[in-house]
JSON list of C-alpha atoms in Angstrom, two decimals:
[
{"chain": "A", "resi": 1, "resn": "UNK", "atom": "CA", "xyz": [-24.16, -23.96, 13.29]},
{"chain": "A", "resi": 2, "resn": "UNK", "atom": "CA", "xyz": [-21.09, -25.68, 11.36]},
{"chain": "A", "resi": 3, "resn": "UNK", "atom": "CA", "xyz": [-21.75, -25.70, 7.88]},
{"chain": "A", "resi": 4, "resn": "UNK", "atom": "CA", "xyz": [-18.52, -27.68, 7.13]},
{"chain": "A", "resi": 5, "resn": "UNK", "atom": "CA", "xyz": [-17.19, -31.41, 8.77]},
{"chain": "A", "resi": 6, "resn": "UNK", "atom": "CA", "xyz": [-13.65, -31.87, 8.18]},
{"chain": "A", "resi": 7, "resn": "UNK", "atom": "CA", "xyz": [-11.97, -35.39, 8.94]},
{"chain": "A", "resi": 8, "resn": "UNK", "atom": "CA", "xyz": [-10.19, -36.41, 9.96]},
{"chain": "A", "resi": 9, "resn": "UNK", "atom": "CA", "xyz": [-8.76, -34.19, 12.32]},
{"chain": "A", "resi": 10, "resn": "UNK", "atom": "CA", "xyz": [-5.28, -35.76, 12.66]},
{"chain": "A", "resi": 11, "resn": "UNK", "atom": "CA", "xyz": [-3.64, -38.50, 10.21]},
{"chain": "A", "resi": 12, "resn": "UNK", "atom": "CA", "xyz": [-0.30, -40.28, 10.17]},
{"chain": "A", "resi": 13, "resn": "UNK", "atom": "CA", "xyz": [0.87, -41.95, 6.58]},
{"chain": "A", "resi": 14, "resn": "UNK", "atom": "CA", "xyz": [4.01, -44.27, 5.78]},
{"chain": "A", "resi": 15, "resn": "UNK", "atom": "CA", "xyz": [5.68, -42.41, 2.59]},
{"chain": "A", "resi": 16, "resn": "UNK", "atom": "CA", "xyz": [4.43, -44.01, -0.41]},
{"chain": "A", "resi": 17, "resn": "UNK", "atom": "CA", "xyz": [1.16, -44.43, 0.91]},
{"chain": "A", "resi": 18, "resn": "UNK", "atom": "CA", "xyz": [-1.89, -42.79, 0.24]},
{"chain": "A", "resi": 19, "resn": "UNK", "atom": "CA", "xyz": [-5.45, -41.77, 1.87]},
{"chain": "A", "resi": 20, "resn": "UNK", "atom": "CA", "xyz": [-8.32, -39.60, 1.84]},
{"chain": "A", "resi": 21, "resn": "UNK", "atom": "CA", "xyz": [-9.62, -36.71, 3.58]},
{"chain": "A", "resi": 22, "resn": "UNK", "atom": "CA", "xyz": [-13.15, -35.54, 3.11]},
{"chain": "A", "resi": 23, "resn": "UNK", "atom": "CA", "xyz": [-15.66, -32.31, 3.92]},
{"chain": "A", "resi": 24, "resn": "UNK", "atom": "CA", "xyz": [-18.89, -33.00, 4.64]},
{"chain": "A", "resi": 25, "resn": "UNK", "atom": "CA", "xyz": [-21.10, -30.06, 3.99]},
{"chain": "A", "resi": 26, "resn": "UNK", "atom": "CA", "xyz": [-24.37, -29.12, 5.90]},
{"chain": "A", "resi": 27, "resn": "UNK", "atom": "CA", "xyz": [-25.94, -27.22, 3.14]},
{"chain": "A", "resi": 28, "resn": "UNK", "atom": "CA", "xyz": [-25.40, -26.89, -1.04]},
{"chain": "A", "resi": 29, "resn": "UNK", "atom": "CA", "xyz": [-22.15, -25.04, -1.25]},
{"chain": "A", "resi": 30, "resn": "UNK", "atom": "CA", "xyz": [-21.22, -23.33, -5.12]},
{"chain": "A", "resi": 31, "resn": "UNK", "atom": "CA", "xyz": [-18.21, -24.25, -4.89]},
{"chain": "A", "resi": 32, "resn": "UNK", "atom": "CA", "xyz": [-14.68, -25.78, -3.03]},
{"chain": "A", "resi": 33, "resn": "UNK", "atom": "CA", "xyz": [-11.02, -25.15, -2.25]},
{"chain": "A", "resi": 34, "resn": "UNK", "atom": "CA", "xyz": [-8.39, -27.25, -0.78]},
{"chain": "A", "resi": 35, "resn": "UNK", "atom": "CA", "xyz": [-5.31, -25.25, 0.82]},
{"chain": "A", "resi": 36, "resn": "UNK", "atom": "CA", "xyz": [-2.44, -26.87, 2.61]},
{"chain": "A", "resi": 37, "resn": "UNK", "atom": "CA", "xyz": [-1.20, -24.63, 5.69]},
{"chain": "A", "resi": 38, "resn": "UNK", "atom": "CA", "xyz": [2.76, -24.58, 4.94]},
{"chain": "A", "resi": 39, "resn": "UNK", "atom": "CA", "xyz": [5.64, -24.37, 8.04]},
{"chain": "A", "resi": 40, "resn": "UNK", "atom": "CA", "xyz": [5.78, -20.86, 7.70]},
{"chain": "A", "resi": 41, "resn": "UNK", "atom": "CA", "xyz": [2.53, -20.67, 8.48]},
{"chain": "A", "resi": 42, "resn": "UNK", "atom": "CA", "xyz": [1.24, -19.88, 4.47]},
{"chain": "A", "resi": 43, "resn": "UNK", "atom": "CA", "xyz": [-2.41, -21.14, 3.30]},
{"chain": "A", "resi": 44, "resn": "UNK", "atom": "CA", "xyz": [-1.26, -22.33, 0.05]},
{"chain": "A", "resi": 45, "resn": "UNK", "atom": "CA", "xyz": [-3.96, -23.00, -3.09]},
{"chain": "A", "resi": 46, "resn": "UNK", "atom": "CA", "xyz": [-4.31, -26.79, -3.96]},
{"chain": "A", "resi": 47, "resn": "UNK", "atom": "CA", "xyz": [-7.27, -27.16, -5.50]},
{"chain": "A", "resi": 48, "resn": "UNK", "atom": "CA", "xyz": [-10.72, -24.48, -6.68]},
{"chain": "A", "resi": 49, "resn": "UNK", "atom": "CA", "xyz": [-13.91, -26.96, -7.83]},
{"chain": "A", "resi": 50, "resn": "UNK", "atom": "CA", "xyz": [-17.35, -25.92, -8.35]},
{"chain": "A", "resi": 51, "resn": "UNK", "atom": "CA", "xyz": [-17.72, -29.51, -9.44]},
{"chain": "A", "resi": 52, "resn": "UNK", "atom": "CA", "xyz": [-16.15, -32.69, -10.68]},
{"chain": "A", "resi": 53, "resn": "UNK", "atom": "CA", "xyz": [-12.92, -33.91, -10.03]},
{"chain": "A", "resi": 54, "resn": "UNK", "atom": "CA", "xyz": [-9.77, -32.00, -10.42]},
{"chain": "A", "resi": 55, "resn": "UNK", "atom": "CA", "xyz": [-5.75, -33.79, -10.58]},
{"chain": "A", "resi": 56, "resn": "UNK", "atom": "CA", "xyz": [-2.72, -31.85, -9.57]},
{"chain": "A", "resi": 57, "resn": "UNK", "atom": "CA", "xyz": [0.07, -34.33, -9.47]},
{"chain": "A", "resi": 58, "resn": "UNK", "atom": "CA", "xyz": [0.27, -36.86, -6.40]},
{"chain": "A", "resi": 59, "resn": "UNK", "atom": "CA", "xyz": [-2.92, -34.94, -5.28]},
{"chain": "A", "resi": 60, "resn": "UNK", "atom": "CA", "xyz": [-6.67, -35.50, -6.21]},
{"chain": "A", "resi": 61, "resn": "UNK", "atom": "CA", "xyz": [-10.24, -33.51, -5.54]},
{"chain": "A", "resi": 62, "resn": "UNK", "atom": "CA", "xyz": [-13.65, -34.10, -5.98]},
{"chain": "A", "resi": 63, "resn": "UNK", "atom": "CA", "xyz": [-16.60, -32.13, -5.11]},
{"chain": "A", "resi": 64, "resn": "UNK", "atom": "CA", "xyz": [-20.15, -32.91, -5.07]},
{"chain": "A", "resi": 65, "resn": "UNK", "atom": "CA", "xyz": [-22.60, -29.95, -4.59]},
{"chain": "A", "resi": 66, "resn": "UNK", "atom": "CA", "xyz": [-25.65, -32.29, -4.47]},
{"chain": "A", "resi": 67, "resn": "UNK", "atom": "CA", "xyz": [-24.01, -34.77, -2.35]},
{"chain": "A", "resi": 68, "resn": "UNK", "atom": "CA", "xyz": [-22.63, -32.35, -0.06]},
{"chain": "A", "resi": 69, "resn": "UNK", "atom": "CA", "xyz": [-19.50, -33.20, 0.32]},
{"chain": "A", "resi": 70, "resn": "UNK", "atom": "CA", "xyz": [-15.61, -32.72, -1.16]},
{"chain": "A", "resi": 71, "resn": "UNK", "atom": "CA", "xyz": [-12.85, -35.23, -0.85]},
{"chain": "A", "resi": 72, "resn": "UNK", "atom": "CA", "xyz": [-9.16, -34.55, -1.44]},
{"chain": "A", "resi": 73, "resn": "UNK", "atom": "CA", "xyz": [-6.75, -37.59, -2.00]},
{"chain": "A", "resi": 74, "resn": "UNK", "atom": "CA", "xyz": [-3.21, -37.83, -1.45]},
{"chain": "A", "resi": 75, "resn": "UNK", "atom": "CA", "xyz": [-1.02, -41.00, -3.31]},
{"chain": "A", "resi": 76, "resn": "UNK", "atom": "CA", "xyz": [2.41, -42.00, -2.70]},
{"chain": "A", "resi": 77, "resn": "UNK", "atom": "CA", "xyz": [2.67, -39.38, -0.19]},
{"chain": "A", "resi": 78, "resn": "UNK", "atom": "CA", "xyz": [6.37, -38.00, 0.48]},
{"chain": "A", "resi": 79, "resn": "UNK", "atom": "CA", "xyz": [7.83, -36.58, 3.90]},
{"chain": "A", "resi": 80, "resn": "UNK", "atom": "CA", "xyz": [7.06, -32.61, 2.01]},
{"chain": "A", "resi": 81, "resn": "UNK", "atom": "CA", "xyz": [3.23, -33.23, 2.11]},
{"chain": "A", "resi": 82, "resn": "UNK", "atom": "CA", "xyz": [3.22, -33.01, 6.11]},
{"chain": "A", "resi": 83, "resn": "UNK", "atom": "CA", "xyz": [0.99, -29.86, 7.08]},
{"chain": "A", "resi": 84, "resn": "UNK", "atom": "CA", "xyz": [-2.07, -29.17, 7.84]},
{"chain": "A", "resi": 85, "resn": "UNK", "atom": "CA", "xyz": [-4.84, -29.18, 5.13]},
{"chain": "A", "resi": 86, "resn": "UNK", "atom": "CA", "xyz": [-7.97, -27.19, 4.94]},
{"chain": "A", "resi": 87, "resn": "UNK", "atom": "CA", "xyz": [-10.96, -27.14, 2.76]},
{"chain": "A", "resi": 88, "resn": "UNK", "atom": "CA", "xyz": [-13.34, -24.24, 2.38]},
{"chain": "A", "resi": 89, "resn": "UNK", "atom": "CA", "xyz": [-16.46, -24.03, 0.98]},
{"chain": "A", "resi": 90, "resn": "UNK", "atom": "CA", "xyz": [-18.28, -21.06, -0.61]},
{"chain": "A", "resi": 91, "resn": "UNK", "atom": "CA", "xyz": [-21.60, -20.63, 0.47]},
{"chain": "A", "resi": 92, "resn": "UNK", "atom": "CA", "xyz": [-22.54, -17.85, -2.03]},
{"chain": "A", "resi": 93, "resn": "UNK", "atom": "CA", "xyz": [-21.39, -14.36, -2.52]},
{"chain": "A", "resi": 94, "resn": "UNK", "atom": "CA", "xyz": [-18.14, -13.37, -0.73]},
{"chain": "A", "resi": 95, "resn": "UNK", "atom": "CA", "xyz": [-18.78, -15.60, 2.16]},
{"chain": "A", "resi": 96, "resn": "UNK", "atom": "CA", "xyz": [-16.59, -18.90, 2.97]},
{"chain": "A", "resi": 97, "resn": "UNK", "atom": "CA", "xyz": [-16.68, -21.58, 6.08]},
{"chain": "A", "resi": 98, "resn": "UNK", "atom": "CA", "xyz": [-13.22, -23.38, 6.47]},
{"chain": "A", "resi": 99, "resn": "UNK", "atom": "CA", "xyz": [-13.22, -26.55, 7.91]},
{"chain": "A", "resi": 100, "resn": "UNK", "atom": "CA", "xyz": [-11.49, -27.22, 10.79]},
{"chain": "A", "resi": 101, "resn": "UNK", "atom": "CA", "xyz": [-8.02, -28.64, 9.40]},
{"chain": "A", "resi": 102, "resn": "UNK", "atom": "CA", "xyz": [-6.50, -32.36, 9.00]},
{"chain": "A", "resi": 103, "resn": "UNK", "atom": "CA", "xyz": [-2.75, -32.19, 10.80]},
{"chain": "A", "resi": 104, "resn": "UNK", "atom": "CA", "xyz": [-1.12, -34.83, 7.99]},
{"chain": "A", "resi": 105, "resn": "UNK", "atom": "CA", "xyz": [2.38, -36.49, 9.43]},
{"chain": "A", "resi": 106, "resn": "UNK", "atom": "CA", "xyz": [4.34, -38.36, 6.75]},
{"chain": "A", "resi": 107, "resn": "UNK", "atom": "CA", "xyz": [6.86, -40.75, 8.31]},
{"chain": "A", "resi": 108, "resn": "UNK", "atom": "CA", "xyz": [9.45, -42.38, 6.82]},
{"chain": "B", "resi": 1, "resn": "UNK", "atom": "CA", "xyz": [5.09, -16.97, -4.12]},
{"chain": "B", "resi": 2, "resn": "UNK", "atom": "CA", "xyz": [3.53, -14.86, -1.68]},
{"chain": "B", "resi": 3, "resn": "UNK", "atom": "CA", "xyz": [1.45, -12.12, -3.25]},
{"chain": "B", "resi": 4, "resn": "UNK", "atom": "CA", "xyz": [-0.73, -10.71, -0.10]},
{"chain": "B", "resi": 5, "resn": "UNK", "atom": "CA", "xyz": [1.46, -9.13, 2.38]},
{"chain": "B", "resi": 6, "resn": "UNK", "atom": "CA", "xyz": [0.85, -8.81, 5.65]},
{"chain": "B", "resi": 7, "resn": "UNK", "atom": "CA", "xyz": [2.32, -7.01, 8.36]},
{"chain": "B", "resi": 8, "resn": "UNK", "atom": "CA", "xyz": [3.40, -6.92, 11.22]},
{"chain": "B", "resi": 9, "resn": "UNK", "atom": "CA", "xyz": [4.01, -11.13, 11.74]},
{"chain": "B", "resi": 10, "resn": "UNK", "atom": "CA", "xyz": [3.69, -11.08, 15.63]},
{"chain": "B", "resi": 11, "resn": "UNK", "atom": "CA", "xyz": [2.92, -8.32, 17.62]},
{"chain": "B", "resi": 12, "resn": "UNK", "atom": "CA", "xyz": [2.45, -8.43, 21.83]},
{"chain": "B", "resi": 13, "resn": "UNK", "atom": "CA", "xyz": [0.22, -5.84, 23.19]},
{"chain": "B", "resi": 14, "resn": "UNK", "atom": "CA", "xyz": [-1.72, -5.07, 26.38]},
{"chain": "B", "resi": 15, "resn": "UNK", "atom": "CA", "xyz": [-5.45, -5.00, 26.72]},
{"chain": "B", "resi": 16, "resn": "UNK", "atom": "CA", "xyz": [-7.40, -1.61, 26.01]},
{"chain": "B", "resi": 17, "resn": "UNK", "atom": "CA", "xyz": [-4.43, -0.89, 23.59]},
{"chain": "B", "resi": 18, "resn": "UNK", "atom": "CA", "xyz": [-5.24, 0.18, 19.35]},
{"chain": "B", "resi": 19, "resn": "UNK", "atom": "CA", "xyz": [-3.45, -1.93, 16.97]},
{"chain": "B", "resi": 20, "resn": "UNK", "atom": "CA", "xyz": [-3.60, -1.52, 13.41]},
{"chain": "B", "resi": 21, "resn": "UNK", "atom": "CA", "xyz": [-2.32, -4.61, 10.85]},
{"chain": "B", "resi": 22, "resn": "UNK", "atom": "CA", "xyz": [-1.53, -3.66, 6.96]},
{"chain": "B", "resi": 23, "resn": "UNK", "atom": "CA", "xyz": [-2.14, -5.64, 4.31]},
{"chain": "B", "resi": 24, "resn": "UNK", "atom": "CA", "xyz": [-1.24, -5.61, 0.61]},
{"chain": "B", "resi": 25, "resn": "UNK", "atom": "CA", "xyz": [-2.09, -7.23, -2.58]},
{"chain": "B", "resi": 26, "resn": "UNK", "atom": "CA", "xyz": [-0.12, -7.14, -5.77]},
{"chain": "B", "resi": 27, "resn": "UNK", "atom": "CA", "xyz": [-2.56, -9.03, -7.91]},
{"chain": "B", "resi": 28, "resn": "UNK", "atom": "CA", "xyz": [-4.83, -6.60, -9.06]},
{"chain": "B", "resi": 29, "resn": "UNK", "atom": "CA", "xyz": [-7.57, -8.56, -7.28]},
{"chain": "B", "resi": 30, "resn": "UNK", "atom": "CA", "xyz": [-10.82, -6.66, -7.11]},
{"chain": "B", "resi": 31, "resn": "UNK", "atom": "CA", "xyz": [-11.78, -8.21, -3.47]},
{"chain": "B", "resi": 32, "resn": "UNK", "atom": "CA", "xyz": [-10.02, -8.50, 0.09]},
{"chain": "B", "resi": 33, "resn": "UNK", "atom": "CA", "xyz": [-11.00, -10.47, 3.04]},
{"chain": "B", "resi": 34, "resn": "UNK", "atom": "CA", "xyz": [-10.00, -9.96, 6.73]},
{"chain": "B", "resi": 35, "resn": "UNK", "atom": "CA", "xyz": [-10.11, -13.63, 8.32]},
{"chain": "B", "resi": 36, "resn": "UNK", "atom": "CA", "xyz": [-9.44, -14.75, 12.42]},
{"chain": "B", "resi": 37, "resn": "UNK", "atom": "CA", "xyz": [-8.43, -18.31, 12.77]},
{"chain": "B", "resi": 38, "resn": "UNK", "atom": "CA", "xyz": [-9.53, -19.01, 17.00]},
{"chain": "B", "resi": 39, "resn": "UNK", "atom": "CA", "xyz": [-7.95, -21.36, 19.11]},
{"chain": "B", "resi": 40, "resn": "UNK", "atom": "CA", "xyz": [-9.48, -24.18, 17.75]},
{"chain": "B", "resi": 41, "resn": "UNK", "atom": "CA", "xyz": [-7.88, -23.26, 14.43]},
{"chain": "B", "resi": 42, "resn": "UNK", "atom": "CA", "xyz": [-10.78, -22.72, 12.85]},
{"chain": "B", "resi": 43, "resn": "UNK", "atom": "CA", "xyz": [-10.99, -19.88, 9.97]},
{"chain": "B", "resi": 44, "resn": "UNK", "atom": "CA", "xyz": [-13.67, -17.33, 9.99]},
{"chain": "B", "resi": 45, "resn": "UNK", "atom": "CA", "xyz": [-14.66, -14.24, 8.04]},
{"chain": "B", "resi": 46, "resn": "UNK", "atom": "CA", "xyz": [-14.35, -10.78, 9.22]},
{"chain": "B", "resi": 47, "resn": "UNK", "atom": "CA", "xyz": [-14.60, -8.55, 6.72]},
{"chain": "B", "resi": 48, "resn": "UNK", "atom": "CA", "xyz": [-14.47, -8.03, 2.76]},
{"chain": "B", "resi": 49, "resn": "UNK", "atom": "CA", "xyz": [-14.07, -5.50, 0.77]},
{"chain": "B", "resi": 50, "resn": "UNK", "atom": "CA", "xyz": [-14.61, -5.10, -3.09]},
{"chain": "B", "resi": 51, "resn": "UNK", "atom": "CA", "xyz": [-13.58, -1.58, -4.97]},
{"chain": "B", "resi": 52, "resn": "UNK", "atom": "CA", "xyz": [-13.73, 0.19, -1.63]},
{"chain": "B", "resi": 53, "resn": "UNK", "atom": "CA", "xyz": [-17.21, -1.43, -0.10]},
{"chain": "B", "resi": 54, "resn": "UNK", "atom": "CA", "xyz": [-17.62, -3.19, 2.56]},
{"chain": "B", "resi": 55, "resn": "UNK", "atom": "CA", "xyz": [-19.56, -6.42, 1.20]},
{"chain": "B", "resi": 56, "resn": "UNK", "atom": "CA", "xyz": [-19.36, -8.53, 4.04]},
{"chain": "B", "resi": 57, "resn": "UNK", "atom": "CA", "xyz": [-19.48, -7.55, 7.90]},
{"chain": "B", "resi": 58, "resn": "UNK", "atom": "CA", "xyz": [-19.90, -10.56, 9.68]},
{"chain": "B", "resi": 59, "resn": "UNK", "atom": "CA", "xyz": [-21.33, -9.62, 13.78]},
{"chain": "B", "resi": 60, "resn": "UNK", "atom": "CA", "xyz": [-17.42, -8.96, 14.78]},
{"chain": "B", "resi": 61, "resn": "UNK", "atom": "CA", "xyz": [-17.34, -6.51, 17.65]},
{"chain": "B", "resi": 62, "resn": "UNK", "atom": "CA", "xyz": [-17.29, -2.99, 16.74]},
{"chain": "B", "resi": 63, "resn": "UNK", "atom": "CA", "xyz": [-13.69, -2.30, 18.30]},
{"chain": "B", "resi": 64, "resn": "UNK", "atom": "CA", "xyz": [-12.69, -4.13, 14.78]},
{"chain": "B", "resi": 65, "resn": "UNK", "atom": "CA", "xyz": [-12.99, -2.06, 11.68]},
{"chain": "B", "resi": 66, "resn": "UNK", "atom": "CA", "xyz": [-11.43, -2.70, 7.95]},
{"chain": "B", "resi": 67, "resn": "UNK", "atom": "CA", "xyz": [-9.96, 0.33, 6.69]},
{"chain": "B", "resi": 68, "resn": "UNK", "atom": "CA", "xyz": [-9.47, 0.54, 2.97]},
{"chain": "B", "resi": 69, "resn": "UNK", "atom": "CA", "xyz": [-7.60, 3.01, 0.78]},
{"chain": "B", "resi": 70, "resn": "UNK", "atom": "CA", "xyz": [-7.24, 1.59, -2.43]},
{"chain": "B", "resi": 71, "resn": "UNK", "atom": "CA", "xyz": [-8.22, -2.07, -3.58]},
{"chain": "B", "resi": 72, "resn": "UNK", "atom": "CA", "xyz": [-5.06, -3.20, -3.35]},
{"chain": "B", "resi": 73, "resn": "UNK", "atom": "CA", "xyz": [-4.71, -2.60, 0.31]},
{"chain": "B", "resi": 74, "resn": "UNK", "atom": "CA", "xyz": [-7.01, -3.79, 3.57]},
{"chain": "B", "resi": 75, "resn": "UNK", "atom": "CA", "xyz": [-5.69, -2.86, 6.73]},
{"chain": "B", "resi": 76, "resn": "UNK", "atom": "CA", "xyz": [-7.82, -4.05, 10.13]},
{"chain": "B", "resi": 77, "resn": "UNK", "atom": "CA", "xyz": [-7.75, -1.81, 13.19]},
{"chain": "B", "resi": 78, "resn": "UNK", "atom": "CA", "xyz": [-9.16, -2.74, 16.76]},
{"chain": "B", "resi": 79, "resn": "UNK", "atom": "CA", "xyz": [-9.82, 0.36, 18.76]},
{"chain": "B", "resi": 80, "resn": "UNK", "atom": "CA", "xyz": [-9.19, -1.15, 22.16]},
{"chain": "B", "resi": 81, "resn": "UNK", "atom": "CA", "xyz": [-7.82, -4.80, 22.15]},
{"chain": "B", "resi": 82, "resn": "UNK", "atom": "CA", "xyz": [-9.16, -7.80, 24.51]},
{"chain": "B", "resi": 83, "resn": "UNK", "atom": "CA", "xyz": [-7.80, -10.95, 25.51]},
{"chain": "B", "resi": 84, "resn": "UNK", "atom": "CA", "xyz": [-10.19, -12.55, 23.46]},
{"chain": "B", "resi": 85, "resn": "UNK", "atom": "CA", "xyz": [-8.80, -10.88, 20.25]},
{"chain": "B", "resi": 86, "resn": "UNK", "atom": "CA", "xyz": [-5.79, -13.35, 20.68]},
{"chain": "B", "resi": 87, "resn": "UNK", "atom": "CA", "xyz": [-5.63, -15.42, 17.19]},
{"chain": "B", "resi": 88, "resn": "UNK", "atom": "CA", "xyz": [-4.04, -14.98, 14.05]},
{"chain": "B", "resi": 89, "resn": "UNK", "atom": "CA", "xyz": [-5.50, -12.57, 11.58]},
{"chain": "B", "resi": 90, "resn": "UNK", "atom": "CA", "xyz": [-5.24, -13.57, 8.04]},
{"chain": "B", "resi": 91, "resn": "UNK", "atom": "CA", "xyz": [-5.40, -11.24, 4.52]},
{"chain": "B", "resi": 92, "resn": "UNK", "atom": "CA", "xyz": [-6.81, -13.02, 1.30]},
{"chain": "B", "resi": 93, "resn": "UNK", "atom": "CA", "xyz": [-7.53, -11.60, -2.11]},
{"chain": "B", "resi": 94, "resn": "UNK", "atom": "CA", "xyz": [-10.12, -12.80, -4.39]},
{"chain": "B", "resi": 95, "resn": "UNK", "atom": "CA", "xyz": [-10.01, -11.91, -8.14]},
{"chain": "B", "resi": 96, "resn": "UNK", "atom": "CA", "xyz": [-13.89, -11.83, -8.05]},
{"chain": "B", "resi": 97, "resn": "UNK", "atom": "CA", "xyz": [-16.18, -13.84, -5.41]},
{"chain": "B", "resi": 98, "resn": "UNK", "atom": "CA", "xyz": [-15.50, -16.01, -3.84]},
{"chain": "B", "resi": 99, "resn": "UNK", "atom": "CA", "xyz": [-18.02, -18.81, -5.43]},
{"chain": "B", "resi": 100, "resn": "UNK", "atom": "CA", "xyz": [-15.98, -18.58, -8.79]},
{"chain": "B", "resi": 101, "resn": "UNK", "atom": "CA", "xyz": [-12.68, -17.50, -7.65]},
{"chain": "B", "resi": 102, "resn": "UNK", "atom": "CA", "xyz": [-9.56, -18.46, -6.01]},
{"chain": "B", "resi": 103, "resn": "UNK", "atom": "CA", "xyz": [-8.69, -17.01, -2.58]},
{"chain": "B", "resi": 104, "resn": "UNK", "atom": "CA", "xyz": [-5.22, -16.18, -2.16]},
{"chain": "B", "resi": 105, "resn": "UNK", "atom": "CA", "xyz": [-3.43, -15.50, 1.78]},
{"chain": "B", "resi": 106, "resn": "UNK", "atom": "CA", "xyz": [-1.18, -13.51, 3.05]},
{"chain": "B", "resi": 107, "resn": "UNK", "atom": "CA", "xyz": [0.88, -15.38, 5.84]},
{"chain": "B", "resi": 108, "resn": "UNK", "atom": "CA", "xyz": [-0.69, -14.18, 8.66]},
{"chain": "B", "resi": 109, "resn": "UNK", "atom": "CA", "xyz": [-0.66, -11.88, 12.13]},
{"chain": "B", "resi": 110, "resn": "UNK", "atom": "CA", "xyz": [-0.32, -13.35, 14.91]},
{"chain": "B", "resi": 111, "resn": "UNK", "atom": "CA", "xyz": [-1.65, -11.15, 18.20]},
{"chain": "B", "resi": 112, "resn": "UNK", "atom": "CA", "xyz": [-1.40, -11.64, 21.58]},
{"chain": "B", "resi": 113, "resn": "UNK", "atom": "CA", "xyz": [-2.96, -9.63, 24.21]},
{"chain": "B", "resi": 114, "resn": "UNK", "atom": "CA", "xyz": [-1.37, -9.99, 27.66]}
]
């Protein structure tokens, strides 16, 4: 079955607002990554956990193996950060579920 | 900066056909993934390969098979293509596994079987 809930699936921000998307995990993943799915069609690296919190910039992760879950949070978010965002969690060895994508639209 | 390469981008074909998709990775990484992202746009794993051995052979149909000829390269051929092979294939590297290491992705093949 789907070991990883993504949500949510589709969400439209104001720029200069901010929000939260999260991955809910159905079993105790080692570790996390964030990409964001450019316009030419690019997964590009935001953010690698195995645990805690990590800050790039405008853009915020946490993961929490016990807890099951990873969130990534976006702050003052400009028009550049539309795309669609992915996590993907490692379940051990060489094998990794994506989730199933959050389409971001940043309006003016 | 793109560092996997993939090619071709798109490529049309007609079912029963052999297709064959290169990809390339200039950053020494030890491991390479083959990845199909459905219609549904979700991302699943194919293949890997680390220094030349298959690691990970997920239950894809046998008409798909990695071919390898030096880590740096992954190419995936499909003997005789279906309409349900339609999807985007995508190359990543991994410096190690995955569980400690970042994956890195080429930009993609898009295929369409008519």
């Amino acid at each position: 079955g789907d070991q990883v809930e993504q949500s949510p699936s589709a969400l439209s921000l104001h720029e200069g607002t901010g929000s939260a998307l999260r991955c809910n995990f159905t079993t105790t993943m080692r570790a996390v990554q964030w990409f964001r799915k450019n316009s030419r069609g690019s997964l590009i690296n935001l953010f690698y956990l195995a645990s805690g919190t990590k800050e790039n910039g405008r853009l915020k992760s946490a993961f929490d193996s016990k807890e099951r879950y990873s969130t990534l949070h976006i702050r003052d978010a400009q028009l550049e950060d539309s795309g669609t965002y992915f996590c993907a969690a490692a379940t051990g060895g060489y094998k990794v579920v994506f989730g199933s994508g959050t389409r971001l639209l940043v309006s003016p | 900066e793109t560092a996997v390469f993939q090619t071709p981008n798109y490529h049309v074909t007609q079912v029963g056909n052999e297709v064959s998709f290169n990809c390339k990775q200039t950053l020494g990484h030890d491991t390479m993934y083959w990845y199909k992202q459905d219609s549904k746009k979700l991302l699943k794993i194919m293949f890997s390969y680390n220094n030349k051995q298959l690691i990970v052979n997920e239950t894809v149909p046998r008409r798909f098979s990695p071919q390898s000829s030096d880590k740096a390269h992954l190419n995936l051929r499909i003997k005789s293509v279906e309409p349900e092979d339609s999807a985007v294939y995508l190359c990543a590297s991994s410096s190690g596994t995955i569980s400690n290491e970042r994956l890195f992705f080429g930009h993609g093949t898009k295929l369409s079987v008519l």
